[in-house]
Amino acid sequence: LIPPGAAVESFDAFQDQLTRVVNGAVEAYSSIQTNPVGRAGEIRVLHISDMHLAPLGYQFAKQIARGFDVDFVIDTGDTTSWGTEAENVVADLFRSYDKPIVWVRGNHDSLKLQSELDEIDNVHVLDGSSVVIDGLRIYGLGHPVPPAITREISDEDFEAAARSMDERVVDDVEAMGPIDIIAVHDDRMAEEAAGLVPLVLSGHFHVQSTRVIAGTIFLRAGTTGASAFGTFETDEGIPLSAEVLYFEPGTPPRLIA
């Protein structure tokens, strides 16, 4: 049995430890003499994904945003785990951020959550649309597979559904003019846009990775909620992960770190 209050005490201890770790990382990173960033007024963007309702994940993201003094946040979805209306209380956490947030729907996020987030002043919900923040034009599209069938659809059909968005993404990007960043939950939705944009941000696979196709950088953020892929519960073997992206201001801004 867990004694009354023990869970809260454990969470507070983890939160304190998380604060020390993030602050230490910021101090170490900023003190490296060969650090190529921090000298030219770069635009700093925090990329998070696959939070799956993890409270420590939200605290981690806030600490990173504050410690690295980011200008805004891009969240590539799976904010919730089952797409139920009860999970939409997570919208309150978005309201507590003091930075702009760009958000795209993952396959575990409901359209109802999307609508609620779209009502929050600091949140920019993208679903076949774009927004310009600090000179960066970001295009985003929600995932085509809804939470109701996510747990039933085969891997093959899921991949096919994601890839079916390729043509839509390419058409939108070409119609909108120069796009600096594509944000999607599953990067297979945007592989055909390789060569058309400098950068594609995504999540879904719960593994952080980088690849380059036709000159386009594809970055997967892993899971900011440290979620096990099969259960969407935190797992001590899975790291909390996020990315801080540095862009050199210009026309267009250029990713430098």
PDB file of C-alpha atoms in Angstrom:
ATOM      1  CA  LEU A   1       0.000   0.000   0.000  1.00  0.00           C
ATOM      2  CA  ILE A   2       1.146   3.543  -0.722  1.00  0.00           C
ATOM      3  CA  PRO A   3       0.907   5.777   2.368  1.00  0.00           C
ATOM      4  CA  PRO A   4      -1.330   8.852   2.040  1.00  0.00           C
ATOM      5  CA  GLY A   5       0.565  11.674   0.387  1.00  0.00           C
ATOM      6  CA  ALA A   6       3.445   9.454  -0.737  1.00  0.00           C
ATOM      7  CA  ALA A   7       2.547   9.765  -4.405  1.00  0.00           C
ATOM      8  CA  VAL A   8       2.489  13.555  -4.154  1.00  0.00           C
ATOM      9  CA  GLU A   9       5.797  13.564  -2.266  1.00  0.00           C
ATOM     10  CA  SER A  10       7.373  11.304  -4.895  1.00  0.00           C
ATOM     11  CA  PHE A  11       6.139  13.540  -7.695  1.00  0.00           C
ATOM     12  CA  ASP A  12       7.507  16.629  -5.931  1.00  0.00           C
ATOM     13  CA  ALA A  13      10.868  14.912  -5.507  1.00  0.00           C
ATOM     14  CA  PHE A  14      10.974  13.992  -9.179  1.00  0.00           C
ATOM     15  CA  GLN A  15       9.979  17.539 -10.093  1.00  0.00           C
ATOM     16  CA  ASP A  16      12.785  19.014  -7.979  1.00  0.00           C
ATOM     17  CA  GLN A  17      15.286  16.603  -9.500  1.00  0.00           C
ATOM     18  CA  LEU A  18      14.027  17.437 -12.977  1.00  0.00           C
ATOM     19  CA  THR A  19      14.534  21.145 -12.307  1.00  0.00           C
ATOM     20  CA  ARG A  20      18.139  20.552 -11.219  1.00  0.00           C
ATOM     21  CA  VAL A  21      18.873  18.372 -14.249  1.00  0.00           C
ATOM     22  CA  VAL A  22      17.453  20.851 -16.748  1.00  0.00           C
ATOM     23  CA  ASN A  23      19.153  23.824 -15.101  1.00  0.00           C
ATOM     24  CA  GLY A  24      22.441  21.926 -15.093  1.00  0.00           C
ATOM     25  CA  ALA A  25      22.054  21.080 -18.776  1.00  0.00           C
ATOM     26  CA  VAL A  26      21.335  24.694 -19.670  1.00  0.00           C
ATOM     27  CA  GLU A  27      24.369  25.899 -17.709  1.00  0.00           C
ATOM     28  CA  ALA A  28      26.667  23.286 -19.251  1.00  0.00           C
ATOM     29  CA  TYR A  29      25.420  23.878 -22.777  1.00  0.00           C
ATOM     30  CA  SER A  30      25.702  27.643 -22.571  1.00  0.00           C
ATOM     31  CA  SER A  31      29.212  27.511 -21.073  1.00  0.00           C
ATOM     32  CA  ILE A  32      30.877  25.447 -23.813  1.00  0.00           C
ATOM     33  CA  GLN A  33      33.335  27.787 -25.518  1.00  0.00           C
ATOM     34  CA  THR A  34      32.819  26.250 -28.959  1.00  0.00           C
ATOM     35  CA  ASN A  35      29.054  26.564 -28.713  1.00  0.00           C
ATOM     36  CA  PRO A  36      27.975  27.887 -32.158  1.00  0.00           C
ATOM     37  CA  VAL A  37      24.753  29.430 -30.896  1.00  0.00           C
ATOM     38  CA  GLY A  38      23.747  32.170 -28.512  1.00  0.00           C
ATOM     39  CA  ARG A  39      25.610  34.977 -30.222  1.00  0.00           C
ATOM     40  CA  ALA A  40      23.388  36.131 -33.062  1.00  0.00           C
ATOM     41  CA  GLY A  41      19.913  36.524 -31.593  1.00  0.00           C
ATOM     42  CA  GLU A  42      18.746  33.136 -32.831  1.00  0.00           C
ATOM     43  CA  ILE A  43      15.101  32.123 -32.911  1.00  0.00           C
ATOM     44  CA  ARG A  44      14.730  29.261 -30.417  1.00  0.00           C
ATOM     45  CA  VAL A  45      11.960  26.710 -30.898  1.00  0.00           C
ATOM     46  CA  LEU A  46      11.083  23.843 -28.547  1.00  0.00           C
ATOM     47  CA  HIS A  47       9.796  20.726 -30.317  1.00  0.00           C
ATOM     48  CA  ILE A  48       7.798  18.312 -28.146  1.00  0.00           C
ATOM     49  CA  SER A  49       5.622  15.334 -29.040  1.00  0.00           C
ATOM     50  CA  ASP A  50       3.762  12.307 -27.685  1.00  0.00           C
ATOM     51  CA  MET A  51       3.123  13.661 -24.224  1.00  0.00           C
ATOM     52  CA  HIS A  52       0.312  11.155 -23.559  1.00  0.00           C
ATOM     53  CA  LEU A  53      -0.901  13.070 -20.485  1.00  0.00           C
ATOM     54  CA  ALA A  54       2.366  12.618 -18.536  1.00  0.00           C
ATOM     55  CA  PRO A  55       2.564  15.279 -15.777  1.00  0.00           C
ATOM     56  CA  LEU A  56       6.362  15.059 -15.572  1.00  0.00           C
ATOM     57  CA  GLY A  57       6.521  15.517 -19.327  1.00  0.00           C
ATOM     58  CA  TYR A  58       4.680  18.818 -19.092  1.00  0.00           C
ATOM     59  CA  GLN A  59       6.955  19.957 -16.271  1.00  0.00           C
ATOM     60  CA  PHE A  60       9.988  18.880 -18.316  1.00  0.00           C
ATOM     61  CA  ALA A  61       8.771  20.851 -21.348  1.00  0.00           C
ATOM     62  CA  LYS A  62       8.159  23.947 -19.223  1.00  0.00           C
ATOM     63  CA  GLN A  63      11.617  23.713 -17.662  1.00  0.00           C
ATOM     64  CA  ILE A  64      13.243  23.364 -21.088  1.00  0.00           C
ATOM     65  CA  ALA A  65      11.225  26.278 -22.486  1.00  0.00           C
ATOM     66  CA  ARG A  66      12.173  28.487 -19.542  1.00  0.00           C
ATOM     67  CA  GLY A  67      15.804  27.350 -19.250  1.00  0.00           C
ATOM     68  CA  PHE A  68      16.634  27.736 -22.931  1.00  0.00           C
ATOM     69  CA  ASP A  69      14.456  30.855 -23.237  1.00  0.00           C
ATOM     70  CA  VAL A  70      12.630  29.543 -26.296  1.00  0.00           C
ATOM     71  CA  ASP A  71      10.502  31.851 -28.407  1.00  0.00           C
ATOM     72  CA  PHE A  72       7.729  29.341 -29.061  1.00  0.00           C
ATOM     73  CA  VAL A  73       6.799  25.651 -28.932  1.00  0.00           C
ATOM     74  CA  ILE A  74       5.824  23.174 -31.644  1.00  0.00           C
ATOM     75  CA  ASP A  75       3.848  20.169 -30.377  1.00  0.00           C
ATOM     76  CA  THR A  76       3.410  17.376 -32.929  1.00  0.00           C
ATOM     77  CA  GLY A  77       0.550  15.652 -31.183  1.00  0.00           C
ATOM     78  CA  ASP A  78      -0.569  12.636 -29.200  1.00  0.00           C
ATOM     79  CA  THR A  79      -1.198  14.981 -26.326  1.00  0.00           C
ATOM     80  CA  THR A  80      -3.723  12.483 -24.965  1.00  0.00           C
ATOM     81  CA  SER A  81      -3.803   8.677 -25.035  1.00  0.00           C
ATOM     82  CA  TRP A  82      -7.340   7.507 -25.748  1.00  0.00           C
ATOM     83  CA  GLY A  83      -9.119  10.523 -27.212  1.00  0.00           C
ATOM     84  CA  THR A  84     -11.753  10.617 -24.476  1.00  0.00           C
ATOM     85  CA  GLU A  85     -13.491  13.832 -23.482  1.00  0.00           C
ATOM     86  CA  ALA A  86     -12.273  13.469 -19.893  1.00  0.00           C
ATOM     87  CA  GLU A  87      -8.688  13.812 -21.128  1.00  0.00           C
ATOM     88  CA  ASN A  88      -9.441  17.251 -22.542  1.00  0.00           C
ATOM     89  CA  VAL A  89      -8.632  18.746 -19.131  1.00  0.00           C
ATOM     90  CA  VAL A  90      -5.116  18.834 -20.565  1.00  0.00           C
ATOM     91  CA  ALA A  91      -6.171  22.033 -22.327  1.00  0.00           C
ATOM     92  CA  ASP A  92      -5.678  23.828 -19.001  1.00  0.00           C
ATOM     93  CA  LEU A  93      -1.969  23.016 -19.173  1.00  0.00           C
ATOM     94  CA  PHE A  94      -1.742  24.749 -22.537  1.00  0.00           C
ATOM     95  CA  ARG A  95      -3.334  27.838 -21.014  1.00  0.00           C
ATOM     96  CA  SER A  96      -0.598  27.922 -18.380  1.00  0.00           C
ATOM     97  CA  TYR A  97       2.200  28.279 -20.951  1.00  0.00           C
ATOM     98  CA  ASP A  98       3.478  31.810 -21.444  1.00  0.00           C
ATOM     99  CA  LYS A  99       4.811  31.071 -24.935  1.00  0.00           C
ATOM    100  CA  PRO A 100       2.992  30.596 -28.251  1.00  0.00           C
ATOM    101  CA  ILE A 101       2.314  26.921 -29.026  1.00  0.00           C
ATOM    102  CA  VAL A 102       1.854  25.468 -32.506  1.00  0.00           C
ATOM    103  CA  TRP A 103      -0.092  22.184 -32.275  1.00  0.00           C
ATOM    104  CA  VAL A 104      -1.060  19.430 -34.720  1.00  0.00           C
ATOM    105  CA  ARG A 105      -3.393  16.533 -33.957  1.00  0.00           C
ATOM    106  CA  GLY A 106      -1.983  13.055 -33.404  1.00  0.00           C
ATOM    107  CA  ASN A 107      -3.837   9.807 -33.891  1.00  0.00           C
ATOM    108  CA  HIS A 108      -4.627   9.672 -30.152  1.00  0.00           C
ATOM    109  CA  ASP A 109      -6.089  13.196 -30.091  1.00  0.00           C
ATOM    110  CA  SER A 110      -9.749  13.907 -30.723  1.00  0.00           C
ATOM    111  CA  LEU A 111     -11.287  16.601 -32.907  1.00  0.00           C
ATOM    112  CA  LYS A 112     -13.021  17.832 -29.734  1.00  0.00           C
ATOM    113  CA  LEU A 113      -9.630  18.425 -28.113  1.00  0.00           C
ATOM    114  CA  GLN A 114      -8.494  20.176 -31.278  1.00  0.00           C
ATOM    115  CA  SER A 115     -11.508  22.506 -31.077  1.00  0.00           C
ATOM    116  CA  GLU A 116     -10.859  23.282 -27.417  1.00  0.00           C
ATOM    117  CA  LEU A 117      -7.188  24.046 -28.027  1.00  0.00           C
ATOM    118  CA  ASP A 118      -8.138  26.256 -30.961  1.00  0.00           C
ATOM    119  CA  GLU A 119     -10.043  28.500 -28.534  1.00  0.00           C
ATOM    120  CA  ILE A 120      -6.916  29.229 -26.459  1.00  0.00           C
ATOM    121  CA  ASP A 121      -5.240  32.521 -27.335  1.00  0.00           C
ATOM    122  CA  ASN A 122      -1.621  31.333 -27.245  1.00  0.00           C
ATOM    123  CA  VAL A 123      -2.292  28.095 -29.186  1.00  0.00           C
ATOM    124  CA  HIS A 124      -2.133  27.935 -32.988  1.00  0.00           C
ATOM    125  CA  VAL A 125      -3.881  24.760 -34.158  1.00  0.00           C
ATOM    126  CA  LEU A 126      -2.806  23.785 -37.677  1.00  0.00           C
ATOM    127  CA  ASP A 127      -4.877  21.425 -39.799  1.00  0.00           C
ATOM    128  CA  GLY A 128      -4.144  22.085 -43.446  1.00  0.00           C
ATOM    129  CA  SER A 129      -3.145  25.629 -42.529  1.00  0.00           C
ATOM    130  CA  SER A 130      -0.067  27.673 -41.705  1.00  0.00           C
ATOM    131  CA  VAL A 131       1.085  30.359 -39.300  1.00  0.00           C
ATOM    132  CA  VAL A 132       4.060  32.733 -39.192  1.00  0.00           C
ATOM    133  CA  ILE A 133       5.825  33.175 -35.848  1.00  0.00           C
ATOM    134  CA  ASP A 134       9.071  35.130 -35.520  1.00  0.00           C
ATOM    135  CA  GLY A 135       9.587  34.994 -39.271  1.00  0.00           C
ATOM    136  CA  LEU A 136       9.151  31.201 -39.494  1.00  0.00           C
ATOM    137  CA  ARG A 137       6.225  29.937 -41.572  1.00  0.00           C
ATOM    138  CA  ILE A 138       4.957  26.625 -40.197  1.00  0.00           C
ATOM    139  CA  TYR A 139       2.491  24.388 -42.024  1.00  0.00           C
ATOM    140  CA  GLY A 140       0.673  21.628 -40.178  1.00  0.00           C
ATOM    141  CA  LEU A 141      -1.862  18.884 -40.824  1.00  0.00           C
ATOM    142  CA  GLY A 142      -3.678  16.645 -38.330  1.00  0.00           C
ATOM    143  CA  HIS A 143      -3.357  12.869 -38.462  1.00  0.00           C
ATOM    144  CA  PRO A 144      -6.046  11.125 -40.555  1.00  0.00           C
ATOM    145  CA  VAL A 145      -6.566   8.164 -38.183  1.00  0.00           C
ATOM    146  CA  PRO A 146      -8.953   9.016 -35.290  1.00  0.00           C
ATOM    147  CA  PRO A 147      -8.541   7.650 -31.741  1.00  0.00           C
ATOM    148  CA  ALA A 148     -11.655   5.484 -32.090  1.00  0.00           C
ATOM    149  CA  ILE A 149      -9.992   3.152 -34.603  1.00  0.00           C
ATOM    150  CA  THR A 150      -6.318   3.642 -33.658  1.00  0.00           C
ATOM    151  CA  ARG A 151      -6.400   0.612 -31.387  1.00  0.00           C
ATOM    152  CA  GLU A 152      -8.056  -1.571 -34.033  1.00  0.00           C
ATOM    153  CA  ILE A 153      -6.382  -0.662 -37.334  1.00  0.00           C
ATOM    154  CA  SER A 154      -3.523  -2.827 -38.618  1.00  0.00           C
ATOM    155  CA  ASP A 155      -0.013  -1.407 -38.932  1.00  0.00           C
ATOM    156  CA  GLU A 156      -0.258  -1.713 -42.707  1.00  0.00           C
ATOM    157  CA  ASP A 157      -3.531   0.204 -42.911  1.00  0.00           C
ATOM    158  CA  PHE A 158      -2.253   2.793 -40.458  1.00  0.00           C
ATOM    159  CA  GLU A 159       0.820   3.434 -42.595  1.00  0.00           C
ATOM    160  CA  ALA A 160      -1.313   3.601 -45.737  1.00  0.00           C
ATOM    161  CA  ALA A 161      -3.581   6.186 -44.106  1.00  0.00           C
ATOM    162  CA  ALA A 162      -0.581   8.306 -43.127  1.00  0.00           C
ATOM    163  CA  ARG A 163       0.948   8.110 -46.597  1.00  0.00           C
ATOM    164  CA  SER A 164      -2.394   9.018 -48.164  1.00  0.00           C
ATOM    165  CA  MET A 165      -1.826  12.554 -46.838  1.00  0.00           C
ATOM    166  CA  ASP A 166       1.353  13.019 -48.910  1.00  0.00           C
ATOM    167  CA  GLU A 167      -0.431  14.531 -51.922  1.00  0.00           C
ATOM    168  CA  ARG A 168      -2.482  16.853 -49.710  1.00  0.00           C
ATOM    169  CA  VAL A 169       0.643  18.121 -47.945  1.00  0.00           C
ATOM    170  CA  VAL A 170       2.497  18.730 -51.219  1.00  0.00           C
ATOM    171  CA  ASP A 171      -0.482  20.539 -52.768  1.00  0.00           C
ATOM    172  CA  ASP A 172      -0.908  22.746 -49.692  1.00  0.00           C
ATOM    173  CA  VAL A 173       2.775  23.612 -49.451  1.00  0.00           C
ATOM    174  CA  GLU A 174       3.043  24.464 -53.126  1.00  0.00           C
ATOM    175  CA  ALA A 175      -0.102  26.627 -52.947  1.00  0.00           C
ATOM    176  CA  MET A 176       0.977  28.516 -49.820  1.00  0.00           C
ATOM    177  CA  GLY A 177       4.387  29.551 -51.060  1.00  0.00           C
ATOM    178  CA  PRO A 178       7.639  29.178 -49.109  1.00  0.00           C
ATOM    179  CA  ILE A 179       7.198  27.036 -45.975  1.00  0.00           C
ATOM    180  CA  ASP A 180      10.032  26.815 -43.441  1.00  0.00           C
ATOM    181  CA  ILE A 181       8.686  23.947 -41.306  1.00  0.00           C
ATOM    182  CA  ILE A 182       6.144  21.182 -41.836  1.00  0.00           C
ATOM    183  CA  ALA A 183       4.696  19.863 -38.564  1.00  0.00           C
ATOM    184  CA  VAL A 184       2.897  16.506 -38.669  1.00  0.00           C
ATOM    185  CA  HIS A 185       2.466  13.739 -36.125  1.00  0.00           C
ATOM    186  CA  ASP A 186       3.739  10.971 -38.428  1.00  0.00           C
ATOM    187  CA  ASP A 187       6.429  12.042 -40.917  1.00  0.00           C
ATOM    188  CA  ARG A 188       5.206   9.487 -43.445  1.00  0.00           C
ATOM    189  CA  MET A 189       2.446  12.027 -44.096  1.00  0.00           C
ATOM    190  CA  ALA A 190       5.041  14.396 -45.555  1.00  0.00           C
ATOM    191  CA  GLU A 191       7.780  12.325 -47.173  1.00  0.00           C
ATOM    192  CA  GLU A 192       6.740  13.450 -50.662  1.00  0.00           C
ATOM    193  CA  ALA A 193       7.385  17.043 -49.566  1.00  0.00           C
ATOM    194  CA  ALA A 194      11.103  16.231 -49.309  1.00  0.00           C
ATOM    195  CA  GLY A 195      12.998  18.794 -51.350  1.00  0.00           C
ATOM    196  CA  LEU A 196      10.190  21.357 -51.042  1.00  0.00           C
ATOM    197  CA  VAL A 197      10.876  22.479 -47.449  1.00  0.00           C
ATOM    198  CA  PRO A 198      13.978  22.616 -45.246  1.00  0.00           C
ATOM    199  CA  LEU A 199      12.525  20.842 -42.209  1.00  0.00           C
ATOM    200  CA  VAL A 200       9.815  18.351 -41.179  1.00  0.00           C
ATOM    201  CA  LEU A 201       9.028  17.870 -37.464  1.00  0.00           C
ATOM    202  CA  SER A 202       7.121  14.853 -36.168  1.00  0.00           C
ATOM    203  CA  GLY A 203       6.797  12.274 -33.400  1.00  0.00           C
ATOM    204  CA  HIS A 204       4.619   9.139 -33.240  1.00  0.00           C
ATOM    205  CA  PHE A 205       7.370   6.492 -33.089  1.00  0.00           C
ATOM    206  CA  HIS A 206       8.524   7.319 -29.530  1.00  0.00           C
ATOM    207  CA  VAL A 207      12.143   7.221 -30.714  1.00  0.00           C
ATOM    208  CA  GLN A 208      14.215  10.317 -31.366  1.00  0.00           C
ATOM    209  CA  SER A 209      15.796  10.287 -34.823  1.00  0.00           C
ATOM    210  CA  THR A 210      17.154  12.408 -37.659  1.00  0.00           C
ATOM    211  CA  ARG A 211      17.213  11.643 -41.369  1.00  0.00           C
ATOM    212  CA  VAL A 212      17.677  13.645 -44.548  1.00  0.00           C
ATOM    213  CA  ILE A 213      15.704  13.093 -47.768  1.00  0.00           C
ATOM    214  CA  ALA A 214      16.411  15.226 -50.848  1.00  0.00           C
ATOM    215  CA  GLY A 215      17.940  17.899 -48.649  1.00  0.00           C
ATOM    216  CA  THR A 216      15.001  18.043 -46.221  1.00  0.00           C
ATOM    217  CA  ILE A 217      15.773  17.293 -42.568  1.00  0.00           C
ATOM    218  CA  PHE A 218      13.230  15.029 -40.853  1.00  0.00           C
ATOM    219  CA  LEU A 219      13.360  15.268 -37.043  1.00  0.00           C
ATOM    220  CA  ARG A 220      11.367  12.959 -34.769  1.00  0.00           C
ATOM    221  CA  ALA A 221      11.133  14.227 -31.191  1.00  0.00           C
ATOM    222  CA  GLY A 222      10.693  10.841 -29.539  1.00  0.00           C
ATOM    223  CA  THR A 223       8.287  11.052 -26.585  1.00  0.00           C
ATOM    224  CA  THR A 224       8.273  14.016 -24.233  1.00  0.00           C
ATOM    225  CA  GLY A 225       6.008  12.016 -21.934  1.00  0.00           C
ATOM    226  CA  ALA A 226       8.430   9.051 -21.768  1.00  0.00           C
ATOM    227  CA  SER A 227       5.601   6.784 -22.862  1.00  0.00           C
ATOM    228  CA  ALA A 228       5.890   3.114 -23.678  1.00  0.00           C
ATOM    229  CA  PHE A 229       4.608   2.676 -27.218  1.00  0.00           C
ATOM    230  CA  GLY A 230       2.246  -0.173 -26.401  1.00  0.00           C
ATOM    231  CA  THR A 231       0.758   1.044 -23.120  1.00  0.00           C
ATOM    232  CA  PHE A 232       1.171   4.848 -23.139  1.00  0.00           C
ATOM    233  CA  GLU A 233       2.348   4.599 -19.557  1.00  0.00           C
ATOM    234  CA  THR A 234       5.687   6.025 -18.460  1.00  0.00           C
ATOM    235  CA  ASP A 235       8.526   3.540 -18.417  1.00  0.00           C
ATOM    236  CA  GLU A 236      11.798   3.968 -16.565  1.00  0.00           C
ATOM    237  CA  GLY A 237      13.675   2.708 -19.626  1.00  0.00           C
ATOM    238  CA  ILE A 238      12.282   5.432 -21.911  1.00  0.00           C
ATOM    239  CA  PRO A 239      13.739   8.955 -21.667  1.00  0.00           C
ATOM    240  CA  LEU A 240      11.818  12.198 -21.578  1.00  0.00           C
ATOM    241  CA  SER A 241      12.855  13.714 -24.889  1.00  0.00           C
ATOM    242  CA  ALA A 242      12.494  17.056 -26.643  1.00  0.00           C
ATOM    243  CA  GLU A 243      14.457  19.202 -29.086  1.00  0.00           C
ATOM    244  CA  VAL A 244      15.557  22.819 -28.938  1.00  0.00           C
ATOM    245  CA  LEU A 245      16.005  24.150 -32.473  1.00  0.00           C
ATOM    246  CA  TYR A 246      18.088  27.249 -33.189  1.00  0.00           C
ATOM    247  CA  PHE A 247      17.346  29.283 -36.313  1.00  0.00           C
ATOM    248  CA  GLU A 248      19.540  32.085 -37.588  1.00  0.00           C
ATOM    249  CA  PRO A 249      17.281  35.044 -38.433  1.00  0.00           C
ATOM    250  CA  GLY A 250      17.073  35.917 -42.117  1.00  0.00           C
ATOM    251  CA  THR A 251      14.986  35.497 -45.227  1.00  0.00           C
ATOM    252  CA  PRO A 252      14.410  32.661 -44.822  1.00  0.00           C
ATOM    253  CA  PRO A 253      15.561  31.791 -41.275  1.00  0.00           C
ATOM    254  CA  ARG A 254      18.146  28.979 -41.295  1.00  0.00           C
ATOM    255  CA  LEU A 255      18.378  26.018 -38.908  1.00  0.00           C
ATOM    256  CA  ILE A 256      21.870  26.065 -37.379  1.00  0.00           C
ATOM    257  CA  ALA A 257      21.636  23.769 -34.315  1.00  0.00           C
TER     258      ALA A 257
END
